[in-house]
Amino acid sequence: MSESTTAATTGPAGTAGESGAGSATGRGRRARVRVRPPRRAAARTVAAVAAAGLLLLALPFYLDRFWLQAGLLAMAAAIGAIGLNLLTGATGQLSLGHSFFLAVGAYGYCVLAGDRDGELTGLGLPGWLAVTGAVAMAGAAGGLFSPIAGRLRGAYLGIATLALVFIGQHVLLNAHDLTGGYNGRPVPPLSLFGITFDDTETVVAAVPFQSMEKLWYAGLALLTVCAFFAHGVLRDRPGRALNAIRDHRIAAGVMGVPVARQRAGVFVLSSMYAGLAGVLLALVFQQTVPEYFGIVLALEYLAMIVIGGLGSVSGAVTGAVFVTLLPQILTRYSEALPLVSAPGTGGVAPGEMSRYLYGAAIVAIVLFLPGGLVRLAARRGHTQKDEA
Amino acid sequence: MTTFVELLLSGLSIGSVYALIALGFVIIFKATEVVNFAHASLLLAGGYLTAVLRDDIGFWAALLVGVAGAAAVGALVEFLVIRRYRGHDHSVLAIVTIGVDIVLVTELTRQIGARVMPMGDPWGDRVLTFGSVSIPQTRVAAFVTAALIIGAFLLAFRFTSWGVAMRAVAEHPETAALMGIRLGRVSSSAWAVAGALATVAALFLTVFPTPGLERGTSLVALKAFPAAILGGLDSTTGALVGGLVIGVTQSMAAGYQSDLAFLGRGIGDLAPYLVMLLVLLVRPAGLFGTRELSRV
């Protein structure tokens, strides 16, 4: 992946890996190591990405509903984690309230796209408008929080955002006409360009396409767009500004970075990513329930970006896949695995086992592998290149 | 009026329990600059040990083991995790404590399962009555115990050599180390003290009128975070004031819930966070926290 090279060259001071592009001369020996990979390696990366893309496109023809759903959850989590990584990883703003913005997106979509049903409010807007509206609502929620977020740093900010999760839970449980209360509300299927992403079967190449197969492509498209956008943000001027704020807020301000505006901006952007992730999650689950959007979910997102790697898009995606698929894999193969038993039998349930594993992974990665799993991959890539 | 006095007293009592938790939180922050998100799991560990052992060895011995056990868990976390971190970014360490918390809470809630474990305390469900005001004995015991412990702690913080070492490290770790203070010892003792305080808090969070220790107890402990934050993370006075403010707010909001019905059910659980946000809007470093100054 071309990602890994950026991750590897992003030094602790946050200088993006542009040094090879022309200014390498004045930087001494360290800079010389950072030149762009030779053309052969670049071609290899492109080939690898293309192969991975083709594989992902072909998967719905081969996988069953369980794995497609797991994959979709991973994609949604990846979008949300990219947003959190922009905020926490790249800018250093600790947020424990990501699940609140996911909830705003998920419920916003339901309210905008759903039809009025009994006491449930619904506006019945067309799908694309509802998705855009839900993302905008999540962004607006982030913007509304910025008077508080703008004043606080570090742990103060973390615990203030924790308050958002509790406020969110309170609203979700009490605003019955919007959220359906404890039992949540059904999610209206998305219709885009004449395709409805519901369980009506369409047969494509002798494979019956249901909601998961169709959503798979929508999720893939959304994730690709989100990843490229965030990659662009991080690689260029805004990314350097964000990293500068993380590494030294005052120095960043002195050098002309509009600190307050950038912080508010990245908060809104991160909330919008969370909103979109929330919409996708809602579409996959087909029912939104308040319990899901609690503090555990917010901690899972932090786990994703730490495990994958702070501050990069590939890190967020890697971590999201790891944290989301781990419980699914453990559930699916619980009989074959030692130490894991079916839920309710008194042993370690798959959900608990995966929590042990990613809790321990957070600790282990911060202590022994700063930079996360992507740094591991990048390091291996480098040694291979050196040998070649 | 009677209701008001009852709610105020019970709020002060719960508040003093929150103050115990928040104090531990602040001590750890002062000694190691780590925001300890694993605090709820220390509390759960101490409470669980007490509840499990009380049938076999009696309540007081069980409580003692619980306090010692949670202190040991705290010191162990410090020794195995916090001390191994080589970086300088303290918010990354905060995320590490979240990882520790996930592992510990998962294990403890698995052990507790669906049980509600009574603490077996000597106060039971007896109620004290002064005129028309009645208050459970457990609440009185909580307030008295918390006041004694906090008083003893503040005296120790002021006058013992341990307290002086602690304050010196909080002021400037490097200078303190050059003066011969062993940083490792100070920080592990901070974690141990925090664990011990959390266990006492766990006891009073789970006695009458609460039925006992259950999986959700760690969530109750989360309310001590706003207490520590609104008082100011680096101020012991702040922890006490914050705890009392949060306790009284919660008790009032829950007691007058019927008058606050337009805010929805369960506003008592939310009130601490709302108060915290309001305070932070006006004073971003909390009520007593030192505002961070930077040299450029």
XYZ file of C-alpha atoms in Angstrom:
684
model
C 0.000 0.000 0.000
C 1.228 3.502 -0.712
C -0.142 4.367 2.731
C 2.570 2.514 4.540
C 5.333 4.687 3.118
C 3.654 7.825 4.406
C 3.178 6.247 7.778
C 6.799 5.264 7.941
C 8.142 8.656 6.932
C 5.937 10.670 9.228
C 8.431 11.517 11.920
C 7.603 12.317 15.531
C 7.611 16.020 14.718
C 4.867 15.394 12.192
C 6.778 16.377 9.086
C 4.948 14.599 6.325
C 6.963 12.441 4.009
C 7.546 15.021 1.325
C 11.267 15.220 1.882
C 12.044 12.961 -1.027
C 10.242 15.236 -3.441
C 13.080 17.700 -3.765
C 14.110 19.223 -0.466
C 16.112 16.201 0.647
C 19.483 17.794 0.005
C 19.776 19.915 3.133
C 18.598 17.272 5.547
C 21.605 15.037 5.923
C 21.696 11.297 6.144
C 18.306 10.644 7.692
C 16.556 12.406 4.897
C 18.316 10.316 2.309
C 16.736 7.176 3.695
C 13.347 8.755 3.198
C 13.386 8.975 -0.603
C 10.372 7.688 -2.466
C 10.366 3.980 -3.198
C 11.867 3.075 -6.598
C 9.494 2.752 -9.481
C 9.485 -1.034 -9.343
C 8.254 -0.979 -5.749
C 5.617 1.634 -6.642
C 4.342 -0.579 -9.438
C 4.219 -3.474 -7.035
C 2.166 -1.422 -4.584
C -0.284 -0.431 -7.307
C -0.608 -4.062 -8.337
C -1.229 -5.134 -4.756
C -3.909 -2.478 -4.266
C -5.586 -3.438 -7.527
C -5.570 -7.109 -6.559
C -7.020 -6.349 -3.153
C -9.682 -4.152 -4.769
C -10.664 -6.882 -7.228
C -10.841 -9.413 -4.417
C -13.111 -7.137 -2.386
C -15.335 -6.598 -5.437
C -15.653 -10.328 -6.032
C -16.348 -11.353 -2.452
C -20.172 -10.998 -2.493
C -20.312 -13.740 -5.122
C -18.651 -16.218 -2.788
C -19.303 -15.323 0.855
C -22.457 -16.089 2.793
C -24.582 -13.541 4.597
C -22.726 -13.886 7.929
C -19.345 -12.900 6.503
C -20.802 -10.182 4.316
C -22.448 -8.639 7.334
C -19.215 -8.905 9.321
C -17.350 -7.281 6.457
C -19.895 -4.487 6.220
C -19.633 -3.838 9.944
C -15.872 -3.626 9.494
C -16.299 -1.107 6.646
C -18.643 1.038 8.705
C -16.266 0.854 11.653
C -13.399 1.758 9.330
C -15.182 4.938 8.217
C -15.859 5.891 11.831
C -12.318 5.038 12.876
C -10.833 7.167 10.085
C -12.828 10.072 11.511
C -11.639 9.401 15.042
C -8.074 9.051 13.854
C -8.237 12.483 12.229
C -9.301 13.870 15.591
C -7.417 11.794 18.149
C -4.541 10.378 16.147
C -3.606 13.303 13.913
C -4.660 16.244 16.076
C -4.244 14.721 19.539
C -7.754 15.516 20.748
C -8.855 12.617 22.943
C -12.494 11.767 22.304
C -14.500 9.229 24.270
C -17.717 10.412 22.679
C -17.490 8.982 19.186
C -20.470 6.685 19.712
C -22.660 9.754 20.276
C -21.970 11.004 16.753
C -22.510 7.515 15.347
C -25.900 7.562 17.034
C -26.727 10.981 15.593
C -25.976 9.649 12.112
C -27.902 6.410 12.556
C -31.002 7.946 14.128
C -30.791 11.035 11.908
C -31.051 8.788 8.870
C -34.012 6.903 10.356
C -35.886 10.111 11.119
C -35.161 11.704 7.749
C -35.798 8.668 5.563
C -38.469 6.856 7.584
C -42.193 7.280 7.069
C -44.478 8.464 9.862
C -45.495 5.328 11.722
C -47.756 5.581 14.732
C -45.968 7.809 17.210
C -42.652 7.635 15.323
C -41.788 10.814 13.442
C -40.454 10.348 9.931
C -39.982 12.808 7.084
C -39.910 10.259 4.273
C -37.136 12.031 2.350
C -35.421 10.314 -0.602
C -32.417 8.170 0.309
C -29.548 10.361 -0.881
C -31.023 13.398 0.839
C -31.529 11.468 4.081
C -27.934 10.216 4.089
C -26.551 13.680 3.375
C -28.842 15.162 5.992
C -27.794 12.611 8.607
C -24.113 13.301 7.963
C -24.778 17.040 8.136
C -26.634 16.574 11.425
C -23.695 14.692 12.921
C -21.373 17.459 11.734
C -23.659 20.082 13.240
C -23.694 18.190 16.534
C -19.902 18.281 16.492
C -20.002 21.988 15.717
C -22.420 22.654 18.567
C -20.027 20.959 20.956
C -17.070 23.061 19.837
C -17.582 25.882 22.391
C -16.728 23.244 24.982
C -14.275 21.249 22.892
C -12.405 24.393 21.927
C -11.624 25.261 25.532
C -10.481 21.861 26.729
C -7.482 19.658 26.140
C -6.273 16.195 27.001
C -8.122 14.383 29.754
C -10.528 17.247 30.336
C -11.666 16.943 26.739
C -11.831 13.159 27.005
C -14.154 13.219 29.979
C -16.228 16.087 28.579
C -16.819 14.001 25.456
C -17.695 11.080 27.729
C -20.567 13.284 28.906
C -21.827 13.298 25.305
C -22.299 9.537 25.426
C -24.455 9.822 28.533
C -26.449 12.720 27.107
C -26.919 10.700 23.934
C -28.179 7.670 25.852
C -30.573 9.852 27.798
C -32.032 11.419 24.663
C -32.238 8.095 22.828
C -34.175 6.525 25.681
C -36.493 9.476 26.261
C -37.264 11.084 22.896
C -39.743 8.346 22.005
C -41.254 9.978 18.947
C -37.820 10.337 17.324
C -35.939 7.282 18.490
C -38.537 4.717 19.509
C -37.128 4.544 23.053
C -35.567 1.400 24.471
C -36.476 -0.900 21.582
C -35.202 1.536 18.968
C -36.754 1.936 15.568
C -36.599 0.021 12.295
C -34.282 1.428 9.646
C -35.906 2.217 6.290
C -33.944 0.592 3.431
C -31.879 2.922 1.306
C -32.937 3.645 -2.292
C -30.354 5.100 -4.620
C -30.496 5.428 -8.420
C -33.436 3.071 -8.640
C -31.734 0.351 -6.581
C -33.306 -0.457 -3.237
C -30.908 -1.956 -0.707
C -33.433 -4.316 0.860
C -33.969 -8.065 0.892
C -35.756 -8.329 -2.452
C -33.692 -10.745 -4.513
C -31.936 -9.701 -7.649
C -30.012 -12.454 -9.386
C -26.605 -11.378 -10.674
C -24.549 -14.054 -12.454
C -26.573 -16.836 -10.822
C -25.933 -15.410 -7.333
C -28.990 -14.067 -5.510
C -28.272 -10.516 -4.363
C -29.959 -9.520 -1.121
C -29.442 -6.500 1.115
C -25.944 -7.453 2.266
C -24.612 -8.095 -1.232
C -25.965 -4.768 -2.474
C -24.872 -2.835 0.579
C -21.406 -4.347 0.238
C -20.772 -2.307 -2.899
C -22.269 0.827 -1.388
C -20.078 0.388 1.696
C -17.007 -0.260 -0.405
C -17.627 2.878 -2.453
C -18.217 5.014 0.637
C -15.128 3.669 2.387
C -12.961 4.309 -0.660
C -14.153 7.902 -0.995
C -13.763 8.526 2.751
C -10.313 6.984 2.854
C -9.053 9.010 -0.105
C -10.493 12.221 1.277
C -8.924 11.696 4.707
C -5.664 10.653 3.082
C -5.665 13.909 1.150
C -6.435 15.911 4.267
C -3.593 14.271 6.186
C -1.011 14.405 3.413
C -1.303 18.067 2.576
C -1.403 21.419 4.353
C -4.324 20.671 6.693
C -2.660 17.449 7.833
C 0.588 19.218 8.662
C -1.369 21.873 10.523
C -3.229 19.208 12.523
C -0.027 17.350 13.374
C 1.585 20.629 14.412
C -1.327 21.310 16.761
C -0.911 17.839 18.239
C 2.824 18.163 18.734
C 2.994 21.739 19.932
C -0.106 23.839 19.997
C 1.591 27.134 20.740
C 4.351 26.680 18.199
C 1.696 25.830 15.628
C -0.145 29.046 16.429
C 3.053 31.083 16.194
C 3.760 29.640 12.779
C 0.402 30.831 11.555
C -1.831 27.790 11.975
C -5.301 29.035 12.994
C -5.409 26.651 15.940
C -8.969 27.238 17.139
C -10.437 27.057 13.657
C -8.504 23.939 12.715
C -9.518 22.205 15.935
C -13.188 23.052 15.464
C -12.942 22.035 11.815
C -11.422 18.641 12.520
C -13.998 18.044 15.246
C -16.820 18.660 12.767
C -15.134 16.552 10.079
C -14.595 13.684 12.497
C -18.237 13.875 13.599
C -19.355 13.730 9.962
C -17.291 10.589 9.401
C -18.913 9.122 12.514
C -22.345 10.131 11.204
C -21.739 8.349 7.911
C -20.486 5.281 9.750
C -23.663 5.429 11.834
C -25.858 5.483 8.726
C -24.066 2.461 7.285
C -24.286 0.588 10.592
C -27.996 1.308 10.794
C -28.527 0.024 7.257
C -26.649 -3.183 8.055
C -28.419 -3.825 11.374
C -31.843 -2.815 9.964
C -32.845 -1.795 13.516
C -31.220 0.840 15.712
C -31.160 0.320 19.471
C -29.844 2.828 22.056
C -27.888 0.209 23.982
C -25.464 -0.273 21.094
C -24.311 3.344 21.106
C -22.943 3.270 24.659
C -19.548 3.798 26.182
C -18.307 0.353 25.168
C -18.625 1.335 21.516
C -16.722 4.583 22.101
C -13.900 2.616 23.744
C -13.887 0.146 20.839
C -13.225 2.976 18.398
C -10.306 4.193 20.502
C -9.036 0.614 20.569
C -9.232 0.492 16.760
C -7.056 3.522 16.132
C -4.494 2.611 18.781
C -4.199 -0.974 17.553
C -4.087 -0.027 13.889
C -1.880 3.007 14.255
C -2.529 6.566 15.360
C -2.753 9.303 12.799
C -3.044 7.427 9.522
C -5.906 6.233 7.344
C -4.460 2.760 6.881
C -4.055 2.469 10.644
C -7.707 3.259 11.227
C -8.841 0.754 8.618
C -6.530 -1.998 9.897
C -7.632 -1.448 13.481
C -11.303 -1.349 12.536
C -11.024 -4.652 10.686
C -9.136 -6.231 13.603
C -11.518 -5.088 16.352
C -14.699 -5.768 14.358
C -13.842 -9.141 12.889
C -12.230 -10.587 16.021
C -15.510 -11.288 17.911
C -17.163 -12.519 14.700
C -14.385 -14.975 13.986
C -14.325 -16.160 17.603
C -18.105 -16.639 17.541
C -18.064 -18.533 14.280
C -15.303 -20.893 15.334
C -15.986 -21.031 19.074
C -16.308 -24.843 19.020
C -12.973 -25.367 17.343
C -11.028 -22.936 19.517
C -9.536 -23.782 22.898
C -10.568 -21.632 25.894
C -13.628 -20.246 24.123
C -17.106 -21.622 24.714
C -20.610 -20.698 23.624
C -22.209 -17.794 25.502
C -24.055 -18.813 28.683
C -22.138 -22.031 29.363
C -19.983 -20.520 32.100
C -16.730 -20.476 30.166
C -15.219 -17.540 28.349
C -17.728 -16.373 25.737
C -16.423 -15.232 22.328
C -17.395 -11.630 23.040
C -15.451 -11.680 26.300
C -12.491 -13.384 24.689
C -12.301 -10.715 22.024
C -12.474 -8.007 24.677
C -9.541 -9.606 26.527
C -7.623 -9.783 23.292
C -8.140 -6.221 22.134
C -7.740 -4.804 25.635
C -4.409 -6.592 25.886
C -3.587 -5.577 22.317
C -3.962 -1.891 23.220
C -1.523 -2.253 26.090
C 0.940 -4.394 24.166
C 0.935 -2.162 21.106
C 1.480 1.076 22.981
C 4.278 -0.446 25.034
C 6.071 -2.521 22.443
C 4.936 -1.363 19.021
C 4.302 2.374 19.040
C 2.728 3.203 15.708
C 0.435 0.210 15.660
C 0.016 -2.692 13.276
C 0.614 -0.583 10.154
C 4.040 0.381 11.464
C 4.829 -3.313 11.733
C 3.849 -3.811 8.100
C 5.799 -0.733 7.032
C 8.892 -1.918 8.876
C 8.745 -5.283 7.119
C 8.253 -3.552 3.810
C 11.360 -1.471 4.416
C 13.589 -4.420 5.215
C 12.403 -6.160 2.081
C 13.227 -3.099 0.023
C 16.634 -2.851 1.607
C 17.369 -6.430 0.643
C 16.182 -5.795 -2.886
C -38.604 20.712 53.655
C -38.127 17.259 55.144
C -37.592 15.835 51.689
C -35.095 18.555 50.917
C -33.051 17.879 54.068
C -33.159 14.139 53.437
C -32.024 14.593 49.868
C -29.287 17.002 50.898
C -27.946 14.635 53.557
C -28.053 11.648 51.269
C -26.437 13.713 48.521
C -23.611 14.784 50.807
C -23.098 11.175 51.813
C -22.961 9.866 48.232
C -20.850 12.872 47.379
C -18.288 11.973 50.017
C -18.065 8.513 48.441
C -17.486 10.060 45.010
C -14.879 12.261 46.652
C -13.014 9.119 47.771
C -12.894 7.870 44.186
C -12.018 11.274 42.770
C -9.256 11.689 45.354
C -7.598 8.486 44.167
C -7.932 9.683 40.607
C -6.296 13.005 41.495
C -3.476 11.364 43.464
C -2.576 9.201 40.493
C -2.691 12.212 38.201
C -0.490 14.261 40.482
C 2.097 11.535 40.980
C 2.314 10.182 37.434
C 0.407 12.635 35.213
C -1.667 9.699 34.019
C -5.416 10.022 33.726
C -6.496 6.681 35.037
C -9.470 5.397 33.089
C -8.957 2.016 34.791
C -10.170 3.475 38.056
C -13.606 1.867 37.793
C -11.973 -1.544 37.461
C -9.886 -1.014 40.626
C -13.116 -0.212 42.423
C -14.826 -3.278 41.026
C -11.864 -5.477 41.981
C -11.903 -4.336 45.616
C -15.667 -4.638 45.894
C -15.660 -8.081 44.334
C -12.998 -9.426 46.690
C -14.926 -8.099 49.688
C -18.238 -9.550 48.528
C -16.768 -12.950 47.694
C -14.795 -13.435 50.894
C -17.252 -12.101 53.451
C -19.020 -15.465 53.917
C -15.812 -17.274 54.741
C -13.827 -14.817 56.812
C -16.410 -12.294 57.976
C -17.131 -8.779 56.797
C -14.284 -6.800 58.374
C -11.561 -9.241 57.372
C -13.038 -9.406 53.877
C -13.026 -5.628 53.629
C -9.396 -5.574 54.718
C -8.473 -8.153 52.085
C -10.480 -6.194 49.516
C -8.621 -2.982 50.321
C -5.256 -4.740 50.217
C -6.205 -6.593 47.033
C -7.253 -3.468 45.144
C -4.117 -1.691 46.346
C -2.066 -4.604 45.022
C -3.900 -4.541 41.682
C -3.232 -0.813 41.425
C 0.454 -1.195 42.209
C 0.689 -4.112 39.790
C -0.853 -2.104 36.949
C 1.618 0.667 37.670
C 4.546 -1.753 37.750
C 3.611 -3.859 34.723
C 2.168 -1.220 32.413
C 2.675 2.419 33.336
C 6.350 2.050 34.217
C 7.112 0.268 30.936
C 5.930 3.149 28.787
C 8.882 4.898 27.172
C 7.103 7.704 25.344
C 6.239 11.163 26.562
C 2.645 11.511 25.443
C 0.440 11.230 28.483
C -2.778 11.015 26.516
C -1.466 7.799 24.950
C -0.942 6.460 28.472
C -4.544 7.377 29.235
C -5.572 5.161 26.317
C -3.393 2.374 27.735
C -5.333 2.538 30.999
C -8.487 2.145 28.919
C -7.006 -1.105 27.598
C -6.259 -2.241 31.147
C -9.777 -1.295 32.153
C -11.319 -3.300 29.308
C -9.426 -6.439 30.348
C -10.088 -6.103 34.102
C -13.746 -5.133 33.835
C -14.435 -7.939 31.364
C -12.889 -10.491 33.716
C -14.647 -9.156 36.828
C -18.083 -8.868 35.202
C -17.623 -12.410 33.893
C -16.940 -13.585 37.439
C -19.887 -11.646 38.824
C -22.175 -12.821 36.040
C -25.832 -12.132 36.663
C -25.393 -12.216 40.442
C -26.166 -9.371 42.796
C -23.673 -9.806 45.606
C -24.674 -8.302 48.969
C -21.791 -6.840 50.969
C -22.858 -8.275 54.353
C -22.128 -5.014 56.128
C -23.064 -4.544 59.800
C -25.422 -1.615 59.147
C -28.018 -3.524 57.148
C -31.165 -1.615 56.284
C -31.579 0.232 59.603
C -32.694 3.822 59.404
C -31.808 6.688 61.749
C -34.543 9.218 62.520
C -34.035 12.794 63.691
C -37.453 14.404 64.130
C -39.126 13.999 60.793
C -35.894 13.421 58.892
C -34.878 9.810 58.412
C -31.696 8.597 56.786
C -30.256 5.087 56.363
C -27.447 4.189 58.752
C -25.271 3.219 55.803
C -25.383 6.795 54.568
C -24.214 8.126 57.915
C -21.484 5.501 58.061
C -20.392 6.428 54.530
C -20.097 10.108 55.373
C -18.237 9.550 58.639
C -15.851 6.989 57.149
C -15.132 9.086 54.094
C -14.529 12.180 56.221
C -12.133 10.268 58.509
C -10.208 8.705 55.651
C -9.952 11.913 53.674
C -8.889 13.823 56.791
C -6.225 11.247 57.591
C -5.052 11.308 54.010
C -4.760 15.083 53.852
C -2.801 15.105 57.116
C -0.489 12.417 55.769
C -0.126 14.361 52.536
C 0.914 17.422 54.538
C 3.086 16.034 57.333
C 4.537 12.574 56.600
C 7.681 12.078 54.552
C 5.605 10.066 52.081
C 3.333 13.078 51.593
C 6.269 15.409 51.133
C 7.800 13.063 48.566
C 4.485 12.886 46.742
C 4.087 16.637 46.614
C 7.669 17.108 45.503
C 7.168 14.699 42.612
C 3.957 16.447 41.624
C 5.819 19.749 41.606
C 8.818 18.689 39.558
C 9.656 15.014 39.029
C 13.213 15.509 37.844
C 14.246 17.737 40.722
C 12.554 15.386 43.164
C 14.490 12.462 41.711
C 17.758 14.383 42.045
C 16.913 15.041 45.685
C 16.857 11.289 46.240
C 13.156 10.583 45.982
C 12.486 7.306 44.233
C 9.940 8.090 41.559
C 8.916 4.480 41.016
C 8.096 4.031 44.671
C 6.066 7.225 44.787
C 4.026 6.378 41.725
C 3.298 2.791 42.759
C 2.272 3.970 46.219
C -0.079 6.481 44.565
C -1.704 3.689 42.576
C -1.980 1.508 45.682
C -3.583 4.282 47.735
C -6.034 4.992 44.920
C -6.992 1.307 44.801
C -7.544 1.218 48.561
C -9.699 4.361 48.511
C -11.705 2.968 45.599
C -12.471 -0.200 47.567
C -13.917 1.760 50.472
C -15.997 3.677 47.923
C -17.114 0.390 46.368
C -18.386 -0.760 49.740
C -20.546 2.307 50.264
C -21.776 2.355 46.665
C -23.173 -1.153 47.038
C -24.710 -1.194 50.547
C -28.328 -0.327 51.416
C -30.369 1.093 49.647
C -28.481 -0.494 46.721
C -28.993 -4.306 46.727
C -25.326 -5.179 46.243
C -22.389 -5.444 43.884
C -23.380 -6.210 40.287
C -21.993 -5.866 36.780
C -23.261 -2.304 36.500
C -21.366 -1.058 39.549
C -18.419 0.043 37.444
C -20.769 2.357 35.538
C -21.773 4.025 38.803
C -18.112 4.622 39.463
C -17.861 6.566 36.202
C -19.668 9.419 37.928
C -16.539 10.132 39.890
C -14.820 11.259 36.668
C -16.956 14.403 36.429
C -16.293 14.940 40.146
C -12.538 14.935 39.613
C -12.742 17.024 36.448
C -15.036 19.728 37.734
C -12.934 20.143 40.845
C -9.749 20.289 38.813
C -7.626 17.245 38.019
C -4.612 18.336 40.020
C -6.335 19.534 43.168
C -7.201 17.409 46.200
C -9.542 20.132 47.462
C -11.152 20.089 44.044
C -11.773 16.355 44.321
C -13.604 16.837 47.631
C -15.703 19.778 46.448
C -16.354 18.096 43.101
C -17.482 14.907 44.804
C -19.915 16.744 47.069
C -21.295 18.871 44.213
C -21.867 15.792 42.064
C -23.441 13.855 44.943
C -25.874 16.607 45.911
C -26.775 17.345 42.281
C -27.485 13.724 41.569
C -29.494 13.242 44.721
C -31.586 16.382 44.111
C -32.193 15.608 40.446
C -33.281 12.075 41.294
C -35.389 13.172 44.274
C -37.256 15.885 42.419
C -37.531 13.809 39.269
C -41.303 14.210 39.121
C -40.893 17.988 38.932
C -38.260 17.584 36.244
C -40.347 15.174 34.187
C -39.994 17.340 31.069
C -36.299 16.415 31.029
C -37.138 12.742 30.739
C -36.647 9.758 33.039
C -33.320 9.045 34.707
C -32.174 12.666 34.749
C -30.423 11.934 38.068
C -27.822 9.848 36.264
C -27.207 12.544 33.701
C -27.099 15.539 36.053
C -23.429 15.086 37.116
C -22.286 15.321 33.508
C -24.413 18.370 32.764
C -23.055 20.179 35.822
C -19.540 19.271 34.751
C -20.051 20.662 31.245
C -21.448 23.898 32.669
C -18.473 24.323 34.998
C -16.013 23.542 32.202
C -17.609 26.189 29.976
C -16.742 28.828 32.558
C -13.582 27.362 34.046
C -11.821 25.042 31.576
C -9.380 23.779 34.222
C -12.072 22.973 36.781
C -12.934 24.904 39.924
C -9.594 24.499 41.722
C -7.337 23.204 38.964
C -4.223 25.121 38.055
C -4.475 26.673 34.662
C -1.707 25.342 32.493
C 0.882 27.949 31.616
C 3.330 27.406 28.830
C 6.678 28.967 28.230
C 7.464 29.741 24.671
